[in-house]
Coordinates of C-alpha atoms and ligand atoms in Angstrom, one line a residue:
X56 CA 13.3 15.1 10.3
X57 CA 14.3 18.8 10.0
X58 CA 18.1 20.0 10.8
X59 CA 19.5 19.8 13.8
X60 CA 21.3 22.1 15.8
X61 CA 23.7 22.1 19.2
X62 CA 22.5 24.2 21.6
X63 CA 24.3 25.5 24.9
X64 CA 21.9 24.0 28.3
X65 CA 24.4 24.4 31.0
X66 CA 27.8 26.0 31.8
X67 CA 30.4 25.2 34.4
X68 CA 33.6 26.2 36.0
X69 CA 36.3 25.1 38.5
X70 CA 39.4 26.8 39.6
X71 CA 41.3 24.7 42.2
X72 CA 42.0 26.5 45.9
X73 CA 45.3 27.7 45.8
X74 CA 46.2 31.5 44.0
X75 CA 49.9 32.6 43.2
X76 CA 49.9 35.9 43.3
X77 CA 52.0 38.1 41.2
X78 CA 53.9 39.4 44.6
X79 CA 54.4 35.5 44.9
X80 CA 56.3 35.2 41.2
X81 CA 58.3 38.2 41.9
X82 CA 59.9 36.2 44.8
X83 CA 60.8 33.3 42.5
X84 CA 62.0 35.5 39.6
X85 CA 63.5 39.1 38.2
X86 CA 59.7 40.2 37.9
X87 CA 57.6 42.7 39.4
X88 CA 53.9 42.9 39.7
X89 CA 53.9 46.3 38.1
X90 CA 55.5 44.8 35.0
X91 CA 52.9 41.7 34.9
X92 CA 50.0 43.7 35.4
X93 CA 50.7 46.8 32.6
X94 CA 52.3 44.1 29.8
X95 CA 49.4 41.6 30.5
X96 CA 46.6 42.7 32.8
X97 CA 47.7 39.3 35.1
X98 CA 47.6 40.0 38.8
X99 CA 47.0 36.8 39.8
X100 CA 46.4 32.7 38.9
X101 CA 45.1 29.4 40.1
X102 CA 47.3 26.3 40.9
X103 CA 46.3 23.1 40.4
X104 CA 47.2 21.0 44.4
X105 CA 49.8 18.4 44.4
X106 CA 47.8 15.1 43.5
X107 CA 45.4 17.1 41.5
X108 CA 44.6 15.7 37.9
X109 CA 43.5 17.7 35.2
X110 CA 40.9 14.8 34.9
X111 CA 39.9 16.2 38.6
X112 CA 39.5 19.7 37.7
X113 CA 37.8 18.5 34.3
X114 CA 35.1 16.6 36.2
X115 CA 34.5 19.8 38.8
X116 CA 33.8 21.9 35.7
X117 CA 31.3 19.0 34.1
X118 CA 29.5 18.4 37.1
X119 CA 28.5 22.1 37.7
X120 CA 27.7 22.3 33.9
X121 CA 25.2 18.9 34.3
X122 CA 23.9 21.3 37.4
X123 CA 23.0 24.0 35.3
X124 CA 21.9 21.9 32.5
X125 CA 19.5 20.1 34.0
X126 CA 20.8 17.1 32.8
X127 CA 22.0 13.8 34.6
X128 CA 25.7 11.8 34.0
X129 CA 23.7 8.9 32.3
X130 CA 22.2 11.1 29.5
X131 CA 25.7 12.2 28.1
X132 CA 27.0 10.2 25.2
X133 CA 30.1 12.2 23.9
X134 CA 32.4 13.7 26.5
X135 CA 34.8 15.7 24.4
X136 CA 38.1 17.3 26.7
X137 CA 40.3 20.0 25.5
X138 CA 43.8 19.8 26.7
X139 CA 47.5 20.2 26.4
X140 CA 47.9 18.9 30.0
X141 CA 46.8 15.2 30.0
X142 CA 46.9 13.0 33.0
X143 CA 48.5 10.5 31.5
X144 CA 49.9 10.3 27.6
X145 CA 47.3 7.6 27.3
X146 CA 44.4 6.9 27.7
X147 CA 42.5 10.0 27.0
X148 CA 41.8 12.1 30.1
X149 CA 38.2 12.2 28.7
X150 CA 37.7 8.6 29.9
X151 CA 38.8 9.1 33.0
X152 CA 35.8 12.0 33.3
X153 CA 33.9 9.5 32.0
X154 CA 35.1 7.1 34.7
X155 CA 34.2 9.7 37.6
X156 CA 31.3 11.1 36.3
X157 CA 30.1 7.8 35.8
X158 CA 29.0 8.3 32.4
X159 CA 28.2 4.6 31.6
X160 CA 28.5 4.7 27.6
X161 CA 28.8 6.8 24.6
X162 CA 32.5 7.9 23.5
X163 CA 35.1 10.3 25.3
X164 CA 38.2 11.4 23.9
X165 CA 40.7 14.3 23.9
X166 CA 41.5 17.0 21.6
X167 CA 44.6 19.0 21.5
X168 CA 45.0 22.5 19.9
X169 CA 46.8 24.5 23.1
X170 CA 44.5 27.3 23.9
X171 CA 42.6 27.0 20.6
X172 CA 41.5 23.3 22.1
X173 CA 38.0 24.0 23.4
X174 CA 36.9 26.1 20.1
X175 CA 38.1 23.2 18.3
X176 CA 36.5 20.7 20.9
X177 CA 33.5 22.3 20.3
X178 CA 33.4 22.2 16.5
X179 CA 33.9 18.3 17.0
X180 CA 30.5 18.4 19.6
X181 CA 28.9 20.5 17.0
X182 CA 29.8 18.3 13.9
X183 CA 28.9 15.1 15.6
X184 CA 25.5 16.2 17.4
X185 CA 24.2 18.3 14.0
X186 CA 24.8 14.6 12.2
X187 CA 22.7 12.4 14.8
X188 CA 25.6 10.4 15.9
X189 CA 25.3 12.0 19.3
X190 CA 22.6 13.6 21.6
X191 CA 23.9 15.2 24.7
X192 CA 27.9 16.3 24.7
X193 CA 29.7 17.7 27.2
X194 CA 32.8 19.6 26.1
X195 CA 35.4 20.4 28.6
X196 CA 38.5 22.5 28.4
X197 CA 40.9 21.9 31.5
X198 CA 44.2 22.3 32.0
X199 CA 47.1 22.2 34.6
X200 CA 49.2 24.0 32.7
X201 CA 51.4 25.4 35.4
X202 CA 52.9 22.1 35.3
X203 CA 54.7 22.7 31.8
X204 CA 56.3 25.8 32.8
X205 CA 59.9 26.4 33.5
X206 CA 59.6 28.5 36.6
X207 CA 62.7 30.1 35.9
X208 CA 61.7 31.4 32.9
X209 CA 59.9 34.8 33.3
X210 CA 59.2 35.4 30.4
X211 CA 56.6 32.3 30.4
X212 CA 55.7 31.4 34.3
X213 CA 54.2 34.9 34.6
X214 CA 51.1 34.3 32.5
X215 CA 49.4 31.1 32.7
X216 CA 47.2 29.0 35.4
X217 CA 45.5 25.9 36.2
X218 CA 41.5 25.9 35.5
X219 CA 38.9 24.2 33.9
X220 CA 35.3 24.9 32.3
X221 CA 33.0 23.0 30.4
X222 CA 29.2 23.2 28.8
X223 CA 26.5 20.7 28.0
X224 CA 25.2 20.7 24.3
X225 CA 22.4 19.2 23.1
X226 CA 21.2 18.2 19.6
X227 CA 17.7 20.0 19.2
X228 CA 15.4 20.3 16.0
X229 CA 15.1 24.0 14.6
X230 CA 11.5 23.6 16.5
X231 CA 13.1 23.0 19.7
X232 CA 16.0 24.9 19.6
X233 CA 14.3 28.4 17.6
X234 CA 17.2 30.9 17.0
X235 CA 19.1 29.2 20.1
X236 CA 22.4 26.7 19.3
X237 CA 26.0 26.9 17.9
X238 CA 25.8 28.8 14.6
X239 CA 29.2 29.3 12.9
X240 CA 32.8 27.9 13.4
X241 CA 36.0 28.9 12.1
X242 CA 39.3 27.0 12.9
X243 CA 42.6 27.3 11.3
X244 CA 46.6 25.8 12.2
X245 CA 49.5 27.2 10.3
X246 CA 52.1 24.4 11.3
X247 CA 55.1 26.4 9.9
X248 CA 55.2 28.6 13.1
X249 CA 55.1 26.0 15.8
X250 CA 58.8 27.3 17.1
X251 CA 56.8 30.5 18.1
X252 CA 55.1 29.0 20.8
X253 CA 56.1 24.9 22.1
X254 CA 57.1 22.5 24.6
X255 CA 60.5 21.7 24.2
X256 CA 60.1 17.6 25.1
X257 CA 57.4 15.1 24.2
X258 CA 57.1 11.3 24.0
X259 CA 58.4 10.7 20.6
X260 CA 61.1 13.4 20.7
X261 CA 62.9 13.9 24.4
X262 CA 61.0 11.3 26.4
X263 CA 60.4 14.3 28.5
X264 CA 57.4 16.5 29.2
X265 CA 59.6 19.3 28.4
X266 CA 58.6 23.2 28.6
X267 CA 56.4 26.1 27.5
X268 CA 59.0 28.2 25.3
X269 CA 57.6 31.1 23.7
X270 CA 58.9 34.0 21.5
X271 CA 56.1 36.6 23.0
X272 CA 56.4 39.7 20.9
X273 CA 56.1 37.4 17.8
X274 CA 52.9 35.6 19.3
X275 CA 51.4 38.8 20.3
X276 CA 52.0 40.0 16.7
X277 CA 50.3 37.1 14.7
X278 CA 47.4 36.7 17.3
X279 CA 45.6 39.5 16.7
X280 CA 45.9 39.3 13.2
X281 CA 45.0 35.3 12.9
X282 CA 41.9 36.1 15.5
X283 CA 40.7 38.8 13.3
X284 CA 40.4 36.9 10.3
X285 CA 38.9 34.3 12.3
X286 CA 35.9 36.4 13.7
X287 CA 35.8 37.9 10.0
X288 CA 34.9 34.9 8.6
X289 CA 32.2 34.0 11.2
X290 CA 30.4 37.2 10.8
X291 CA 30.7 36.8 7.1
X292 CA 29.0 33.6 7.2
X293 CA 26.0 34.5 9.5
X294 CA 25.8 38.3 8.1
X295 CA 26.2 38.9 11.7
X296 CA 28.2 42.4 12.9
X297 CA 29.9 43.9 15.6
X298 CA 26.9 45.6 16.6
X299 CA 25.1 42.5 16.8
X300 CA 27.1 40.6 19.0
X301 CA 25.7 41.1 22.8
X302 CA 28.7 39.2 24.1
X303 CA 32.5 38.7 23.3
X304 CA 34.3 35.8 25.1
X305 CA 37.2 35.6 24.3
X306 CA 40.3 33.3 24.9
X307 CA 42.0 34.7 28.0
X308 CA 45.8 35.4 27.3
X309 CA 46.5 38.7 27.6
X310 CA 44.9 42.2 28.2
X311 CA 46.4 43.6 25.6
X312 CA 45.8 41.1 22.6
X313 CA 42.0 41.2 24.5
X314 CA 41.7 45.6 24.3
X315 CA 43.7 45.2 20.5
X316 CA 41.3 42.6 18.5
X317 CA 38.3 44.4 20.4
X318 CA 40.1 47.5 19.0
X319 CA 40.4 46.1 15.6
X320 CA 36.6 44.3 15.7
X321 CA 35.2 47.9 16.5
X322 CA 33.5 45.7 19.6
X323 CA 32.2 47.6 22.4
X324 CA 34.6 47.5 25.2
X325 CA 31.6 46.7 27.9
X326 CA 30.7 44.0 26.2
X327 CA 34.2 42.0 26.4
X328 CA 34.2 39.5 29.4
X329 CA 37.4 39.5 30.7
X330 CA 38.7 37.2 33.6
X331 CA 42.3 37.2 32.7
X332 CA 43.3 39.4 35.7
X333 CA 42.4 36.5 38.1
X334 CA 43.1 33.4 36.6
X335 CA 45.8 34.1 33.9
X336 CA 46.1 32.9 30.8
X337 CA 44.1 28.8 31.3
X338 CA 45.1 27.9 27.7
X339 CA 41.8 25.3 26.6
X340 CA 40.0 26.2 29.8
X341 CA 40.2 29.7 29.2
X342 CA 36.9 30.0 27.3
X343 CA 34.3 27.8 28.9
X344 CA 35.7 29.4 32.3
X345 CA 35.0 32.7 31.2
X346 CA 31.8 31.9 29.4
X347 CA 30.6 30.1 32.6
X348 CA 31.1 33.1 34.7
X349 CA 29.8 35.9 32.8
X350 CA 26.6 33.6 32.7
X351 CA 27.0 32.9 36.3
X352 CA 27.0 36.2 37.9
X353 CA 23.9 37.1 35.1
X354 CA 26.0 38.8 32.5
X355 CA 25.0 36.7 30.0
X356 CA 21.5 35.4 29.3
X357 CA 20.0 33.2 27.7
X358 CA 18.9 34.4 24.0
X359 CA 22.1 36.5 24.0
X360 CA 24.8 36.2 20.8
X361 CA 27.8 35.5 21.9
X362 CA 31.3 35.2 19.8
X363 CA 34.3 33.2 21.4
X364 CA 37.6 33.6 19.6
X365 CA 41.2 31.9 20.2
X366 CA 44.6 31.3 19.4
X367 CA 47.6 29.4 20.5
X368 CA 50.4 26.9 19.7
X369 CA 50.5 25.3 16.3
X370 CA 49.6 27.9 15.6
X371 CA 46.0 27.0 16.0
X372 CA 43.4 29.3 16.4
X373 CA 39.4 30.0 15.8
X374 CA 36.0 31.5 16.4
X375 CA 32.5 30.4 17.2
X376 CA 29.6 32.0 17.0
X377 CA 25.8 30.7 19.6
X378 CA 23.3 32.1 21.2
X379 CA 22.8 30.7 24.3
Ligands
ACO95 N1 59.2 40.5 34.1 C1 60.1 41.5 33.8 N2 60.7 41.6 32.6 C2 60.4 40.6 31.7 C3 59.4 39.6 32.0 C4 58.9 39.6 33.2 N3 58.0 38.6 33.6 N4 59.3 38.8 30.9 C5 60.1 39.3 29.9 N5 60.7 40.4 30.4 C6 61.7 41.3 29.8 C7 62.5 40.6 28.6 O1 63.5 39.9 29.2 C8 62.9 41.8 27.8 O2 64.0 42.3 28.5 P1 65.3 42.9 27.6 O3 64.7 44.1 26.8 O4 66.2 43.4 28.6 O5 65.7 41.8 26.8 C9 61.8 42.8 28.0 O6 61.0 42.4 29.1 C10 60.9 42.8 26.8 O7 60.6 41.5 26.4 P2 59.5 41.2 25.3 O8 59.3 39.7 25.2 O9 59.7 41.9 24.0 O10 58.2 41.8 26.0 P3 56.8 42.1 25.5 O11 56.4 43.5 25.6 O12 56.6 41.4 24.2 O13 55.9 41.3 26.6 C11 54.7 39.2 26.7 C12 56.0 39.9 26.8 C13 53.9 39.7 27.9 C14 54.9 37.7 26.9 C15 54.0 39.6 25.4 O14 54.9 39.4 24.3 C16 52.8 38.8 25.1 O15 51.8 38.9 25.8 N6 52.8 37.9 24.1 C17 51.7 37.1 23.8 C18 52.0 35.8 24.2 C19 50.9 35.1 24.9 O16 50.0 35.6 25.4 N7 51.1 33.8 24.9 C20 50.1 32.9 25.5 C21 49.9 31.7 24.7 S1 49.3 32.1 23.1 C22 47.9 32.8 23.4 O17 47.3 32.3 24.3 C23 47.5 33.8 22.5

């Protein structure tokens, strides 16, 4: 049998009802939509309703992905969820998609690498579909991450929101797939800088959930650098280059770290997709959200190269290169 290869059939997003606006935060704390807007390019974000899971947004994002795919809930064998915002601290919010999607085998489970989570999720999928262990994955990155924030915190609460986005893969043959499918991973963690970005609580630790506590201009500073060497290596691998790429996803945090490693990439500004203004910084959704609507308002086509890169607490952080 010749090699096989993941490719990309469907794409799918959900951001739940509700938007805070930055008008809205400014009421809560000493902020000011001016400052939000020129230090991050955040005017406004999504919040998850009260009752709402981030198993709920998770199976929003599947379902519209199994739309586009093509492909029905029975067919999936490996549901793989990104996130730092779990329903519960067990089981894996990835069986309760299962559980509503109605997915009646296969394996689901959750993987957690902050807003890094749905590259890393997706190098699982890619792993475990190239070997034959799986046919038909859907990785998910979902989060209600507006429940980890200290509200009175400003320098935090302004940048994040709830969201979720997923895709369908499917193991192909080279035949099927031709120059479609996932083609290079790169993901990294440097444990030593976890203080940089954390959640001050935990099961084993506090008993607490605890909260987001970040030292910004030190993130900022190591992000662009870590996300660099991360696309570096990608297009080193493939012999891919900037010019190639028709697409650049990338994680959604911040407009600046967003204009800086396009900046430092040499990538064509037009080409960035950039969704951060309205739904903030989604940590593991971030991506797939993004991804899903660039391809849904006809951005992005099939055939098209696409690069994704990330990076968040851990540090963790990564880069994939498909063409879809
Ligand atoms: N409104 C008004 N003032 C604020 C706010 C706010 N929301 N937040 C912080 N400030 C103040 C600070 O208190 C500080 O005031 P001081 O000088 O009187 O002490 C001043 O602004 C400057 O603070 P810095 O933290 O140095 O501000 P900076 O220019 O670095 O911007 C920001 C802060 C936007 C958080 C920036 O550091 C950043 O984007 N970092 C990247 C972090 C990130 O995106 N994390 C997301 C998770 S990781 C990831 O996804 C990559």
């Amino acid at each position: 049998m010749s090699a096989l290869r993941s490719v990309v059939l469907g794409t799918g997003g959900y951001l739940p009802d509700r938007i805070l606006s930055n008008d809205d935060l400014a009421a809560m704390v000493d902020t000011s939509d001016d400052w939000i807007v020129a230090r991050t390019g955040i005017r406004q974000r999504h919040i998850a309703a009260e009752g709402q899971l981030t198993s709920d947004l998770a199976t929003h994002a599947a379902r519209a992905a199994l739309r586009a795919a093509g492909i029905q809930a029975d067919q999936v064998d490996l549901i793989i969820l990104a996130t730092t915002t779990p329903d519960q601290t067990f089981p894996a919010t990835a069986t309760a998609v299962q559980a509503k999607l109605g997915v009646p085998g296969g394996a689901a489970f959750d993987v957690q690498a902050v807003c890094s989570g749905f590259l890393f999720a997706l190098a699982c999928a890619d792993s475990m579909l190239k070997t034959g262990l799986f046919r038909t994955a859907l990785v998910i990155g979902a989060e209600t991450f507006t429940r980890l924030l200290d509200w009175s915190d400003r320098g935090t609460c302004v940048l994040f929101g709830d969201g979720a986005g997923a895709v369908v893969l499917q193991a192909q043959t080279a035949e099927q797939a031709g120059d479609r499918g996932i083609l290079a991973h790169h993901i990294r963690t440097d444990g030593t800088k976890s203080g940089l970005l954390h959640v001050d609580g935990g099961v084993s630790s506090t008993g607490t959930i605890g909260h987001v506590r970040m030292q910004g201009n030190q993130v900022f500073r190591h992000a662009v650098t870590n996300i660099a060497s991360a696309v570096t290596a990608v297009m080193q691998e493939t012999g891919i280059t900037a010019a190639d790429i028709d697409w650049f996803v990338p994680h959604q945090a911040n407009q600046r770290i967003l204009d800086g490693v396009a900046r430092k990439l040499k990538l064509d500004e037009a080409k960035v997709i950039t969704t951060v203004a309205t739904h903030g910084n989604t940590s593991a959704a971030s991506i797939p959200l993004a991804l899903s609507t660039a391809v849904g308002d006809g951005r992005i086509k099939p055939g098209d190269l696409v690069l994704s890169e990330a990076m968040g607490g851990g540090f963790s952080w990564g880069a994939t290169l498909l063409r879809l």
